[in-house]
Every structure is written in C-alpha cells, then in structure tokens.
mmCIF file of C-alpha atoms and ligand atoms in Angstrom:
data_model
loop_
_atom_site.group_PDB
_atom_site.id
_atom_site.type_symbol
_atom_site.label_atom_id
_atom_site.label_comp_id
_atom_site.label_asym_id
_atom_site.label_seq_id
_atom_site.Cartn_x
_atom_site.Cartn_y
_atom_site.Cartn_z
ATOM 1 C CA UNK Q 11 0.000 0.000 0.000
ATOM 2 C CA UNK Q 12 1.325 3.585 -0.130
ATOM 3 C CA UNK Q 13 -0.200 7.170 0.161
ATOM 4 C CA UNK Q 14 0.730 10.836 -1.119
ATOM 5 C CA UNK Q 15 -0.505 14.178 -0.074
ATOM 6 C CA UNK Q 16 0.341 17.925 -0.931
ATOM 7 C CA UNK Q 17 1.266 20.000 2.054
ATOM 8 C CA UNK Q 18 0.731 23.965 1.435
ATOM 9 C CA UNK Q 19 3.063 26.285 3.404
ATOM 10 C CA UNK Q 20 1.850 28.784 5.471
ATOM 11 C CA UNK Q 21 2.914 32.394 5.188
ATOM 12 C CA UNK Q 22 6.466 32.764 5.490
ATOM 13 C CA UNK Q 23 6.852 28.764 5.389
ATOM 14 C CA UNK Q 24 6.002 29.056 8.764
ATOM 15 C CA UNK Q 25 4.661 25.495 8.993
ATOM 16 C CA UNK Q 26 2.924 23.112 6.249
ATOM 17 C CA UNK Q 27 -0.200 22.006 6.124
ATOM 18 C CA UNK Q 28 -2.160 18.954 4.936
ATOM 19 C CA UNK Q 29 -5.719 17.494 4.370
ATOM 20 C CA UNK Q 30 -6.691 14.370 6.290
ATOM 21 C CA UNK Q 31 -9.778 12.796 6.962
ATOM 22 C CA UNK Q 32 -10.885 11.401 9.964
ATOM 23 C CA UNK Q 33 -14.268 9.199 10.793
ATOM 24 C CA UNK Q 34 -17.523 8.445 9.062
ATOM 25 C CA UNK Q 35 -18.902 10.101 7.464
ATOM 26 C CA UNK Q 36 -15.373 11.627 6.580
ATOM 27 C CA UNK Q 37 -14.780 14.867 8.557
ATOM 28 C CA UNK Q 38 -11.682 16.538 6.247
ATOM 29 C CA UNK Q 39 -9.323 18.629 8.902
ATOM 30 C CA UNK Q 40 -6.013 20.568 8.065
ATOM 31 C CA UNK Q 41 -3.230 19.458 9.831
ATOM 32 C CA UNK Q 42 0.704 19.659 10.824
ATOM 33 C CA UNK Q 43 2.647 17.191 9.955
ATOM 34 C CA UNK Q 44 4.985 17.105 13.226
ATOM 35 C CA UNK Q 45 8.513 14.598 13.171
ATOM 36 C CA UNK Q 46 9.280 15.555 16.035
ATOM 37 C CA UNK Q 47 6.695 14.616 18.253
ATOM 38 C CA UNK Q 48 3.945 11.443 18.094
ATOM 39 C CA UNK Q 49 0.729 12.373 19.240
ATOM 40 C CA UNK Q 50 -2.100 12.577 16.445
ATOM 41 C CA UNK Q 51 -3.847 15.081 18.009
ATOM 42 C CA UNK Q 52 -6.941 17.637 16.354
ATOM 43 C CA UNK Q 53 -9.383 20.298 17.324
ATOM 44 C CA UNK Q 54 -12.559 18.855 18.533
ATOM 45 C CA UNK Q 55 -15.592 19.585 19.862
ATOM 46 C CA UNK Q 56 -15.206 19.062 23.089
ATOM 47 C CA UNK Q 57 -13.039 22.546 23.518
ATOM 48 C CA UNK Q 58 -14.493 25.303 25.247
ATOM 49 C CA UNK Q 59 -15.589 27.985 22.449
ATOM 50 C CA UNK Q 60 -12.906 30.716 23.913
ATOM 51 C CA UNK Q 61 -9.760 27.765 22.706
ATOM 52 C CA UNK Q 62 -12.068 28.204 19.089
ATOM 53 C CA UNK Q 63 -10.667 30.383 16.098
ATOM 54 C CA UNK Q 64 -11.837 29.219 13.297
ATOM 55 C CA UNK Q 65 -10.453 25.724 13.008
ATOM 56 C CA UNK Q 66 -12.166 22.807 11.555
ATOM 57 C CA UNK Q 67 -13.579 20.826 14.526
ATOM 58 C CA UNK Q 68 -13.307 16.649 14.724
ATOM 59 C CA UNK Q 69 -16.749 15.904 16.026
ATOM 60 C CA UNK Q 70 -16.235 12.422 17.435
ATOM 61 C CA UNK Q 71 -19.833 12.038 17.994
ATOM 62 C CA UNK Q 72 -21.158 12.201 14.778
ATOM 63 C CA UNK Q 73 -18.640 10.057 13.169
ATOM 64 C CA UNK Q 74 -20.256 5.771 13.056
ATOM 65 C CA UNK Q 75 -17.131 4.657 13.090
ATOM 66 C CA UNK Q 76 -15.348 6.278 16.403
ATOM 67 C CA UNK Q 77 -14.404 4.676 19.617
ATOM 68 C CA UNK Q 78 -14.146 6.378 22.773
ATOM 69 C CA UNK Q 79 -11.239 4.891 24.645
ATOM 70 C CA UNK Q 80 -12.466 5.188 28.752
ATOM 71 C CA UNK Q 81 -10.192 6.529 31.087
ATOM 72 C CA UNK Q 82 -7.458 7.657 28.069
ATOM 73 C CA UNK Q 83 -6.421 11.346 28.467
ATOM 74 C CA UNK Q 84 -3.048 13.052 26.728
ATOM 75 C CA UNK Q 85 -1.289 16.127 27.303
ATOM 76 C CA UNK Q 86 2.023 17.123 25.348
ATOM 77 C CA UNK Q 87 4.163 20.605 25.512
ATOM 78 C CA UNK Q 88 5.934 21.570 22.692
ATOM 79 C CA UNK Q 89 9.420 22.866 22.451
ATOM 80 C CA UNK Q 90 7.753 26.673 22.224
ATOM 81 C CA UNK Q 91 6.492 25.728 25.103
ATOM 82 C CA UNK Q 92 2.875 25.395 23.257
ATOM 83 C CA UNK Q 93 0.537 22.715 24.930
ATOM 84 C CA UNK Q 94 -2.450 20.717 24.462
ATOM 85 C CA UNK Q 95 -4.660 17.743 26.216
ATOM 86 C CA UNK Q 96 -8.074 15.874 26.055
ATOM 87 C CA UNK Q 97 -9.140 12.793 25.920
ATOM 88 C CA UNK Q 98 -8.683 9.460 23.158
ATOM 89 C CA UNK Q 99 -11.215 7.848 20.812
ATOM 90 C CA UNK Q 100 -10.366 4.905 17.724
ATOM 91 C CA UNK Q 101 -11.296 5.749 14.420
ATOM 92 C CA UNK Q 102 -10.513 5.523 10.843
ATOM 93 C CA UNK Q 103 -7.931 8.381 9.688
ATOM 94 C CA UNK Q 104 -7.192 8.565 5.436
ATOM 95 C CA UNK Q 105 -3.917 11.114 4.698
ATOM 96 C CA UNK Q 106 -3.792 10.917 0.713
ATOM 97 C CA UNK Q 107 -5.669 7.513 0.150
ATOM 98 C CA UNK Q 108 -3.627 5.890 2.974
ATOM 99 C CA UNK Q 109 -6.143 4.315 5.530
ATOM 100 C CA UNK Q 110 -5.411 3.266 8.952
ATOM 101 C CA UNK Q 111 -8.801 1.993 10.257
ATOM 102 C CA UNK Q 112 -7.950 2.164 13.767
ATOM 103 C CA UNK Q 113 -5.827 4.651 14.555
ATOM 104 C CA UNK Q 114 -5.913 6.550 18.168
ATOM 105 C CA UNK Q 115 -7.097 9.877 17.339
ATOM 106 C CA UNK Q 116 -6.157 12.616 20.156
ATOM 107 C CA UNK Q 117 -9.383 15.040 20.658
ATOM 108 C CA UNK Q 118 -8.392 17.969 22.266
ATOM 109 C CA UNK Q 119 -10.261 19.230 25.420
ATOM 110 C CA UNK Q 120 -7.560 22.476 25.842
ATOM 111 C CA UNK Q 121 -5.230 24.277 23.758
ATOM 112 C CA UNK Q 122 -2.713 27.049 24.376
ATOM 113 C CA UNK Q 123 -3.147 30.286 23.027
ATOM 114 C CA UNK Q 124 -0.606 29.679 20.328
ATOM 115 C CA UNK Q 125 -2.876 27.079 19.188
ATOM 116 C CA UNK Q 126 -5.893 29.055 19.520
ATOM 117 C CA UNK Q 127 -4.450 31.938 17.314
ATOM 118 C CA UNK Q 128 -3.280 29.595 14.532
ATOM 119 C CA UNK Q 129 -7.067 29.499 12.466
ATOM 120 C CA UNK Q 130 -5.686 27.269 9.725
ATOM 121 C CA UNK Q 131 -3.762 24.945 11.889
ATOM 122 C CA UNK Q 132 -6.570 22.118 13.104
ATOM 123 C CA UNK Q 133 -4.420 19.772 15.105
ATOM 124 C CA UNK Q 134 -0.866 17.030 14.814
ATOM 125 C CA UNK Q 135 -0.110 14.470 12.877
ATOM 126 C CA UNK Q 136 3.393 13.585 15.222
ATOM 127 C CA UNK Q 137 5.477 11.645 13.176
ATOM 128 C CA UNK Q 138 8.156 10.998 15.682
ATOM 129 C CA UNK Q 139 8.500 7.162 17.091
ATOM 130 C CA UNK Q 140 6.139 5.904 19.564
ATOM 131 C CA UNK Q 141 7.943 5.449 22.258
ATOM 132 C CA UNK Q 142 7.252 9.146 23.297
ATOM 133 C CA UNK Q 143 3.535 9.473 22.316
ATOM 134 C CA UNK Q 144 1.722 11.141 25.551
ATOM 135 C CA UNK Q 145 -1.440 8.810 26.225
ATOM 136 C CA UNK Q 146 -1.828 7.602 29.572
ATOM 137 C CA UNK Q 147 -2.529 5.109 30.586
ATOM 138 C CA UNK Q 148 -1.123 3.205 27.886
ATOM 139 C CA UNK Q 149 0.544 4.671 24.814
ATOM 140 C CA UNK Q 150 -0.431 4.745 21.466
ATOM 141 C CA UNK Q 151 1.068 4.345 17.998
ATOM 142 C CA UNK Q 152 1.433 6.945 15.166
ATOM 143 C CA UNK Q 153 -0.337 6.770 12.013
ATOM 144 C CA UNK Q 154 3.165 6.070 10.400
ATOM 145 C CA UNK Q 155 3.608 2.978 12.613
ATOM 146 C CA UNK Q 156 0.101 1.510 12.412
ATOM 147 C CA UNK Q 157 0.176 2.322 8.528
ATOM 148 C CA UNK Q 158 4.524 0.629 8.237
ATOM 149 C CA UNK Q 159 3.190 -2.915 7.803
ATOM 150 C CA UNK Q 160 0.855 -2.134 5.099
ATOM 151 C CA UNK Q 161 3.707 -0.117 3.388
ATOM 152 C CA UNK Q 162 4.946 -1.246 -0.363
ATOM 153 C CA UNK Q 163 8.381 0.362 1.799
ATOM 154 C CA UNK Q 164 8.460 1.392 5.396
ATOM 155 C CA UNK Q 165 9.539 4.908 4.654
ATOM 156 C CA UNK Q 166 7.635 8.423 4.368
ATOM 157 C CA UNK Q 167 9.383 11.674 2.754
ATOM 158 C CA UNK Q 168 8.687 14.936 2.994
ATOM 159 C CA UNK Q 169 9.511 17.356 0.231
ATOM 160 C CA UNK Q 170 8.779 20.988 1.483
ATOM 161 C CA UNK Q 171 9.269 23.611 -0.880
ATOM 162 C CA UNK Q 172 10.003 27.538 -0.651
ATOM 163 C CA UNK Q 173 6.673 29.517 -0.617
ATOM 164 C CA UNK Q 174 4.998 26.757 -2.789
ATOM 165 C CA UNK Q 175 2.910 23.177 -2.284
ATOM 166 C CA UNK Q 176 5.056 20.459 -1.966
ATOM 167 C CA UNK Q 177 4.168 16.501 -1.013
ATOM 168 C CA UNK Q 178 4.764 14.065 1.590
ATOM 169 C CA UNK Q 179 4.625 10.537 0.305
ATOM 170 C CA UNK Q 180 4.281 7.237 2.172
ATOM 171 C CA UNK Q 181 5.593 3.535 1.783
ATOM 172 C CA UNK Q 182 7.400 4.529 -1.492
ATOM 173 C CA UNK Q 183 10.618 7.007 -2.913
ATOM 174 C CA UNK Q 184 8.933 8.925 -5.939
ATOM 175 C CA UNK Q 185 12.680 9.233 -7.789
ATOM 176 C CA UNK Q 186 11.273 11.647 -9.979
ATOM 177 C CA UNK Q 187 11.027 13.987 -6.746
ATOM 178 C CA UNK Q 188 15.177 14.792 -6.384
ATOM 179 C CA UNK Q 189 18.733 15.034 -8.210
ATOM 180 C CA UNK Q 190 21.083 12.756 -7.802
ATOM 181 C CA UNK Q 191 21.570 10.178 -5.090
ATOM 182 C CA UNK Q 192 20.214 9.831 -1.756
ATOM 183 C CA UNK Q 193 22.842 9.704 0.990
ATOM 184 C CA UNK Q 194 21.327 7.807 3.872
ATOM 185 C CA UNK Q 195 22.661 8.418 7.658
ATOM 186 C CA UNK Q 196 21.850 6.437 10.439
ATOM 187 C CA UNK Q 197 19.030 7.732 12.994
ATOM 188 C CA UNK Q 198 19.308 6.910 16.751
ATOM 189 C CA UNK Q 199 15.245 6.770 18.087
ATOM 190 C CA UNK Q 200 16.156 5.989 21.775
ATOM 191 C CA UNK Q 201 14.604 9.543 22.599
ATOM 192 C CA UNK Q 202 11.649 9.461 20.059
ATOM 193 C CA UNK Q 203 13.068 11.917 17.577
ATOM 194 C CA UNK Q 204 14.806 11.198 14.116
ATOM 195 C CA UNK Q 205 18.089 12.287 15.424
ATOM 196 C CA UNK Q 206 21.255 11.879 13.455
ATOM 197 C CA UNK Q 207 24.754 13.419 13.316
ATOM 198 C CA UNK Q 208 25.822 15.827 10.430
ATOM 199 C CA UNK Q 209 29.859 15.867 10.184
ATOM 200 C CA UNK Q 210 30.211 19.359 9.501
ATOM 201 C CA UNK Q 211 28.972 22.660 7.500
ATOM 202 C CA UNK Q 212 30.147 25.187 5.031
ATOM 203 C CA UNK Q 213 29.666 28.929 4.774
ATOM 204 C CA UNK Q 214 29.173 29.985 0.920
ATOM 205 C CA UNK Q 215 30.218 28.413 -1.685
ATOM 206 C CA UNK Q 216 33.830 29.124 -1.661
ATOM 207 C CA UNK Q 217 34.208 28.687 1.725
ATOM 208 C CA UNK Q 218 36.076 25.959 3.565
ATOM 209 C CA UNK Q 219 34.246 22.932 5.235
ATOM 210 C CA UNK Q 220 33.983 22.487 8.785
ATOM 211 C CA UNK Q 221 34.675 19.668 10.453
ATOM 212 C CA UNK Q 222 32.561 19.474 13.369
ATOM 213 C CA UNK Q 223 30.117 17.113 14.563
ATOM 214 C CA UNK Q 224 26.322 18.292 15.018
ATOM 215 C CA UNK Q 225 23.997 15.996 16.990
ATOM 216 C CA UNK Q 226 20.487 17.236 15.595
ATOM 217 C CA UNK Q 227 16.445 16.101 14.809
ATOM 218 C CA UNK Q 228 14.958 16.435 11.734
ATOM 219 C CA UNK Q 229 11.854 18.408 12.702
ATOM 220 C CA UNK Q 230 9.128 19.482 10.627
ATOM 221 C CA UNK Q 231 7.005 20.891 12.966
ATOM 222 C CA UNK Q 232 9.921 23.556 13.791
ATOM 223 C CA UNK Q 233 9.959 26.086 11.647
ATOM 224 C CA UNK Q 234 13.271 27.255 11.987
ATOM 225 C CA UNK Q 235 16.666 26.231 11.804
ATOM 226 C CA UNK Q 236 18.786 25.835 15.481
ATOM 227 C CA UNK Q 237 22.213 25.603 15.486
ATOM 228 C CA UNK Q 238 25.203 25.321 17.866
ATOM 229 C CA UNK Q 239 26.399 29.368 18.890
ATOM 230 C CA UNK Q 240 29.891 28.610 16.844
ATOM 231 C CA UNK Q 241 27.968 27.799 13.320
ATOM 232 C CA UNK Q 242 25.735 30.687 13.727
ATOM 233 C CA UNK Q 243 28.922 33.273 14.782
ATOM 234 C CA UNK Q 244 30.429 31.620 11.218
ATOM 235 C CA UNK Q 245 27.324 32.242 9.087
ATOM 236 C CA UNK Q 246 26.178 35.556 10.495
ATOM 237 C CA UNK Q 247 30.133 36.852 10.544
ATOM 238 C CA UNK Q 248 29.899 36.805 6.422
ATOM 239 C CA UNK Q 249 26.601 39.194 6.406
ATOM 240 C CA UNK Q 250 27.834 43.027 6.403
ATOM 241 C CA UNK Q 251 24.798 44.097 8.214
ATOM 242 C CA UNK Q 252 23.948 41.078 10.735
ATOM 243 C CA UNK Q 253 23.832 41.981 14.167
ATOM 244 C CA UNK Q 254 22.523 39.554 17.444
ATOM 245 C CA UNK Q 255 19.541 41.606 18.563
ATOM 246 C CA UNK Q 256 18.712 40.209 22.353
ATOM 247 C CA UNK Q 257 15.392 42.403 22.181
ATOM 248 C CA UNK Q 258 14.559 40.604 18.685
ATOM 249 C CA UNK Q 259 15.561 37.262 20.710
ATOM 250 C CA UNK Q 260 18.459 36.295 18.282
ATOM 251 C CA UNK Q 261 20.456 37.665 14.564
ATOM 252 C CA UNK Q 262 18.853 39.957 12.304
ATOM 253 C CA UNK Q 263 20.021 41.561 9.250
ATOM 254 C CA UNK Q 264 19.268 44.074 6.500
ATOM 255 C CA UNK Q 265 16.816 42.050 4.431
ATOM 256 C CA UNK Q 266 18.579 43.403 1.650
ATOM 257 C CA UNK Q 267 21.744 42.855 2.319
ATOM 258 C CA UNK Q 268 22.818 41.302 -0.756
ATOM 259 C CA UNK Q 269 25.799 39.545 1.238
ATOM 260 C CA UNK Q 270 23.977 36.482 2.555
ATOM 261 C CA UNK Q 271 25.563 33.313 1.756
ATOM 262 C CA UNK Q 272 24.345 29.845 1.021
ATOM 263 C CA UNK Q 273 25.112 27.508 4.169
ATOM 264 C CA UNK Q 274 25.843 23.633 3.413
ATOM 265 C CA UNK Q 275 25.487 20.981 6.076
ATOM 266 C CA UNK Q 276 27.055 17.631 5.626
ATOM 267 C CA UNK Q 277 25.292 14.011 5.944
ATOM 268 C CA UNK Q 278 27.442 11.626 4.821
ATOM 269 C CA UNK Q 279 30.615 10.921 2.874
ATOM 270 C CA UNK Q 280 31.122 14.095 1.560
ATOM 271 C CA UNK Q 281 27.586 14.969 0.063
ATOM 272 C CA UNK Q 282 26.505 18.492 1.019
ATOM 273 C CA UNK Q 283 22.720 20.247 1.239
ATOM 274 C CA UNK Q 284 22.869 23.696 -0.102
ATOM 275 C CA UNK Q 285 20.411 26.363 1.943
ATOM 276 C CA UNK Q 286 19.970 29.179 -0.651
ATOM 277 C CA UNK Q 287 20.890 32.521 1.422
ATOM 278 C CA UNK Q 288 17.071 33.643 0.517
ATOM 279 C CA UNK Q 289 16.015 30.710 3.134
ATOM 280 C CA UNK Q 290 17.442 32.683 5.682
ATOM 281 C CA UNK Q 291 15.502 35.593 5.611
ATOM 282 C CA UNK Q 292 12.270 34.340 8.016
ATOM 283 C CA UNK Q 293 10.311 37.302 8.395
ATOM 284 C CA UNK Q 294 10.606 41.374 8.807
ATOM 285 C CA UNK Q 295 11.245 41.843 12.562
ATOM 286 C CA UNK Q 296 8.335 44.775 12.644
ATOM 287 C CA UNK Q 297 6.724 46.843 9.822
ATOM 288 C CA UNK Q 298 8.551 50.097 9.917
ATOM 289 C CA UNK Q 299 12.356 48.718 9.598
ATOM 290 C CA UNK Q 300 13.327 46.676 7.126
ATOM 291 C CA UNK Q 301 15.776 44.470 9.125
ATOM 292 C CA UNK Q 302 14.508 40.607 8.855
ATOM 293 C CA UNK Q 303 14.933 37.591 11.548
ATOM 294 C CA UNK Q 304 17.529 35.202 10.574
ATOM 295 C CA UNK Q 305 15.815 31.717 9.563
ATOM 296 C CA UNK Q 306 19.018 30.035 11.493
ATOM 297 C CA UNK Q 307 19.197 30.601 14.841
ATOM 298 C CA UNK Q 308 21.238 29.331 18.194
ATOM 299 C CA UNK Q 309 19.809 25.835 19.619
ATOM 300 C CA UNK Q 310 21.936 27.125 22.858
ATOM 301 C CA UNK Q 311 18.337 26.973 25.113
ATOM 302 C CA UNK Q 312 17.211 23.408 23.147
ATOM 303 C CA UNK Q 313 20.633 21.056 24.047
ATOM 304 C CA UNK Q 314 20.624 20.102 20.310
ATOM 305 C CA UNK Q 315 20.614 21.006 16.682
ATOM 306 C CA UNK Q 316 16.620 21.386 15.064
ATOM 307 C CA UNK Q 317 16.871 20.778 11.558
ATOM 308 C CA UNK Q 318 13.631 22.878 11.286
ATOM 309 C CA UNK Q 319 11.618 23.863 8.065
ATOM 310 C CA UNK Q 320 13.951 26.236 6.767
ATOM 311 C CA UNK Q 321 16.724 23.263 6.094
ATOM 312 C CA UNK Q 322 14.032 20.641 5.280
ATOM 313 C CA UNK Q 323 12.977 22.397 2.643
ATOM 314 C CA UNK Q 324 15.870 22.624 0.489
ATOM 315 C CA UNK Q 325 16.003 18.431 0.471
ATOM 316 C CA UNK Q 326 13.855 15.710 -0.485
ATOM 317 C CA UNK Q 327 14.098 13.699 3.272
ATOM 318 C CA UNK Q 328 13.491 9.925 3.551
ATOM 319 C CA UNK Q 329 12.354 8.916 7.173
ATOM 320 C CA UNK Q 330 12.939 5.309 6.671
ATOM 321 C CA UNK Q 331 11.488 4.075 10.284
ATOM 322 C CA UNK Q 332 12.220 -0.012 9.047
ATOM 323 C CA UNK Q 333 15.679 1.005 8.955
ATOM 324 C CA UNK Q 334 16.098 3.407 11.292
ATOM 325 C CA UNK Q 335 17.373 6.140 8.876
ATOM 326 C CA UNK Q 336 17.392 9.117 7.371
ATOM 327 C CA UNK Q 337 18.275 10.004 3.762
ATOM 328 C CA UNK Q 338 19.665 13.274 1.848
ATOM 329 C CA UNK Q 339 18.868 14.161 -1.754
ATOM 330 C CA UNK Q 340 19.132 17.664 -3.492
ATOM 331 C CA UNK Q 341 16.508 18.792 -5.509
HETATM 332 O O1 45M Y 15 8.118 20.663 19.638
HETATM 333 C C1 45M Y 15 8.963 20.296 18.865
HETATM 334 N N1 45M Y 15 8.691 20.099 17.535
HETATM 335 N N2 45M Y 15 7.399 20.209 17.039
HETATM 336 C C2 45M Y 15 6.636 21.314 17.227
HETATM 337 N N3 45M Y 15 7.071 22.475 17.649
HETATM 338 C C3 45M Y 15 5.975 23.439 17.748
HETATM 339 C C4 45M Y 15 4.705 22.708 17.432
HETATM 340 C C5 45M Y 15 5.147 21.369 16.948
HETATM 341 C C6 45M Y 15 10.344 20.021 19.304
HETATM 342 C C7 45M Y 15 10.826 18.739 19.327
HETATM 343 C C8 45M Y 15 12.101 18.481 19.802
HETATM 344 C C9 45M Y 15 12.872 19.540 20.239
HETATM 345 BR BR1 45M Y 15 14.620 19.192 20.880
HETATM 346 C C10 45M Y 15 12.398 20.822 20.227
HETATM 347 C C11 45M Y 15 11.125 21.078 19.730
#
C-alpha cells in the first residue's frame, strides 16, 4: 500500500499544512505534519468555544465509526512551550488515500493560546517514534507505525518547498522527486526523535568545510533552523549588516543585504545540502524597519541542533522508520 498528499506552506513557510480525513462520514481537517513529536492530536468539539478560532472541529460524535477509549487522556508541551490535552477515541484516519482503520485519534479538550491563534492549523499528525507518544494510561502508535506494515516500503518523505505546495509521500521514494543520489545516515530513536549526526557545514560556496560534529532532529514541525552558537557566529560573521539583537531574541540583518551566503550541512561521505541565502531571511522583525529575523538561529536553550523547516525544505528527506534512517537528496 502507499499514500501521497500535498502540504501547502503557510505564510512565510512558517509550517505546512495537509488534508486528512478522519471518521464516518469523513470529517476533512487541516493538519501539521509534526517529526518531532507522536501524538495525532486535532481540534474537537469538546473545547471550550474561547480555545475556538476558526479551526475545523473533529466531532467524534457524529462520526459511526469512532471509539471512545475510557479513562485515556493526553497532554504534550511543545518545544515553544505550546501545549495541548483531552481525551482518546479509535477511528478511521485517510492522509492521501492511505487508511489506517484504527488509529488513536487525540481530541483535544484544551489548547494554548498559540494554538488558539493559529485558524488554519486544526491539530498534529506527530510523526516521531512511539515510544514518546503522551497517552496515559497506555501509549499509542502513530499513524506512520500503524500504517509501516501495510507499506509497499516502510519509509515516508517529505519534500517541502520555498513559498509553494510540496508533497509528503508514504511507503514509497517517488525518484522523480530529487537530483542525484540519496545519501542515507543512520538515525538513533532511543529519545523518540529522528536524530542523526551531520559531520560538519560550510559557509558559501567558496568557503572551507567544517569539520565538526552536530547531533540534531529532523523536525518538521519547527519552523526554523537551530544551530550550535559557533555555526551561527560563522554564518552571520559573512553578512555586512547582521547583528545579534537580544530584544529581537536572536540575529537579524538588512533584508537586503545582498551579502547572505548559502550555508551547506554535511550528511554523509562528503555529500553536502545547499540552503539558498534567501532561506534565511524568516520574516521582517516589525513593519517600519526593514531588518529581517535570521531563519538560522542558536539551539543554545534546546541542548541540540533542530533541523527545522527552513533546512528541510531545500532536500527531499526519507524517514525510513524499518531502517532506522534518514536520507539526503538535493533537488
Ligand atoms: O516541539 C517540537 N517540535 N514540534 C513542534 N514544535 C511546535 C509545534 C510542533 C520540538 C521537538 C524536539 C525539540 Br529538541 C524541540 C522542539
């Protein structure tokens, strides 16, 4: 079996977006693809209206095929320090004609205000492993691991694009979707995320490579990307009019500076992922100047490296859970 969606960015690729459907009748909800966390979790009907902006609710009651599952609550916090909790039901959950007829869907009882204000964002799909999903008393699988044995190939990939739709695809490698080869690096899952070790990065293109190992997650549900202090000092050094801004909470820079370089991060045996230098201009830090947040930031207050949305999306990313890798192509 397999399964392939489009995800839509958000405005300034701030996260990515997909349809799913969930019960029966089908209710269709908008939701974040998340790698680095594994709770399925939606807007529902069982919030209080003030937690309600304008999402698409899952309405567990009206649905013929849903479970409630007594006496099974959740409650995750997000590295933004974003929350959410409620209670479980079973139903069936189609992402891109991929079915998983019994999959624990997460209804959400309270949300944090960052949740609240996000109108298009109607819950998780965490596609981290299982051993960290939240449900008490017993924890549940993610739609990726109740879907694997299904799978043509137990693999999803996300290709996230710049400012345009892009496509996650499950149990197969679409090898029209990226140049060259795909350089696969092996992922340690002892602490639920797809972490992995990059052996170095490169400022610009004529710039020399740096030797240096980076423990990091691939994480799609971060939007931007955090590095250790030392690669941001080398990247933000090369930009005449970058400055660390502790009132902006971290670099900015001239968004016109035409100085930004490209920044390459190794994954294995010598193959390098180019950033274009337009990645790294997130968003204008307020209306009147016209000084933009850098989209690479320090990871100093996170212990390790987030390869957020802003590095994702200049690769075509294999999460091969039946192997326990990751793997690299341009594109
Ligand atoms: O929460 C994390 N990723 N997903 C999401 N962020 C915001 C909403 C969803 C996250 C995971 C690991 C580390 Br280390 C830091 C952050």
């Amino acid at each position: 079996d397999r399964g392939s969606v489009q995800n839509l960015p958000k405005s300034y690729d701030v996260e990515y977006l997909m349809p799913v459907s969930l019960g029966t009748p089908a209710q269709q909800l908008n939701l974040d693809l998340d790698t680095g966390s594994s709770d399925f979790w939606v807007f529902s009907t069982l919030l209080k209206e003030s937690m309600i902006n304008g999402q698409t609710l899952y309405d567990p009651n009206t649905s013929t095929t849903s479970d409630k599952m007594e006496g099974y609550t959740w409650k995750i916090t997000y590295g933004d320090e974003s929350y959410s909790s409620g209670d479980v039901y079973i139903d069936t959950v189609t992402i891109g004609d991929l079915t998983v007829s019994t999959q624990a869907v997460e209804a959400a009882k309270v949300v944090s205000e960052e949740f609240t204000a996000d109108s298009d964002n109607d819950g998780l799909v965490g596609l981290g492993f299982g051993i960290i999903n939240t449900v008490q008393p017993y924890k549940q699988k993610t739609f990726f691991e109740k879907a694997m044995p299904g799978l043509d190939s137990p693999v999803f990939t996300a290709d996230l694009k710049a400012g345009a739709p892009g496509r996650y695809n499950f149990g197969y490698i679409d090898d029209d979707a990226y140049l060259g080869n795909i350089t696969y690096v092996p992922v340690d899952s002892s602490d639920g995320f797809w972490r992995w070790v990059s052996p170095g990065f490169q400022v610009g293109s004529t710039g020399s490579f740096n030797s240096t190992r980076i423990h990091g997650i691939a994480d799609t549900g971060t939007t931007l990307l955090l590095l250790p202090d030392g690669v941001c000092e080398a990247f933000y050094s090369q930009i005449a009019s970058a400055e660390y801004e502790p009132s902006q909470g971290g670099y900015t820079f001239e968004c016109d500076d035409s100085t930004v370089p490209d920044f390459y991060f190794g994954t294995d045996n010598g193959q390098m992922i180019r950033i274009p230098g337009s990645y790294m201009s997130y968003s204008k830090t307020d209306t009147s100047s016209q000084r933009c947040f850098g989209g690479m930031q320090s990871d100093s207050g996170v212990g390790f490296t987030i390869w957020g949305d802003v590095a994702l999306k200049a690769a075509f990313v294999v999460f091969d859970q039946g192997n326990e890798q990751l793997g690299w192509a341009e594109k």
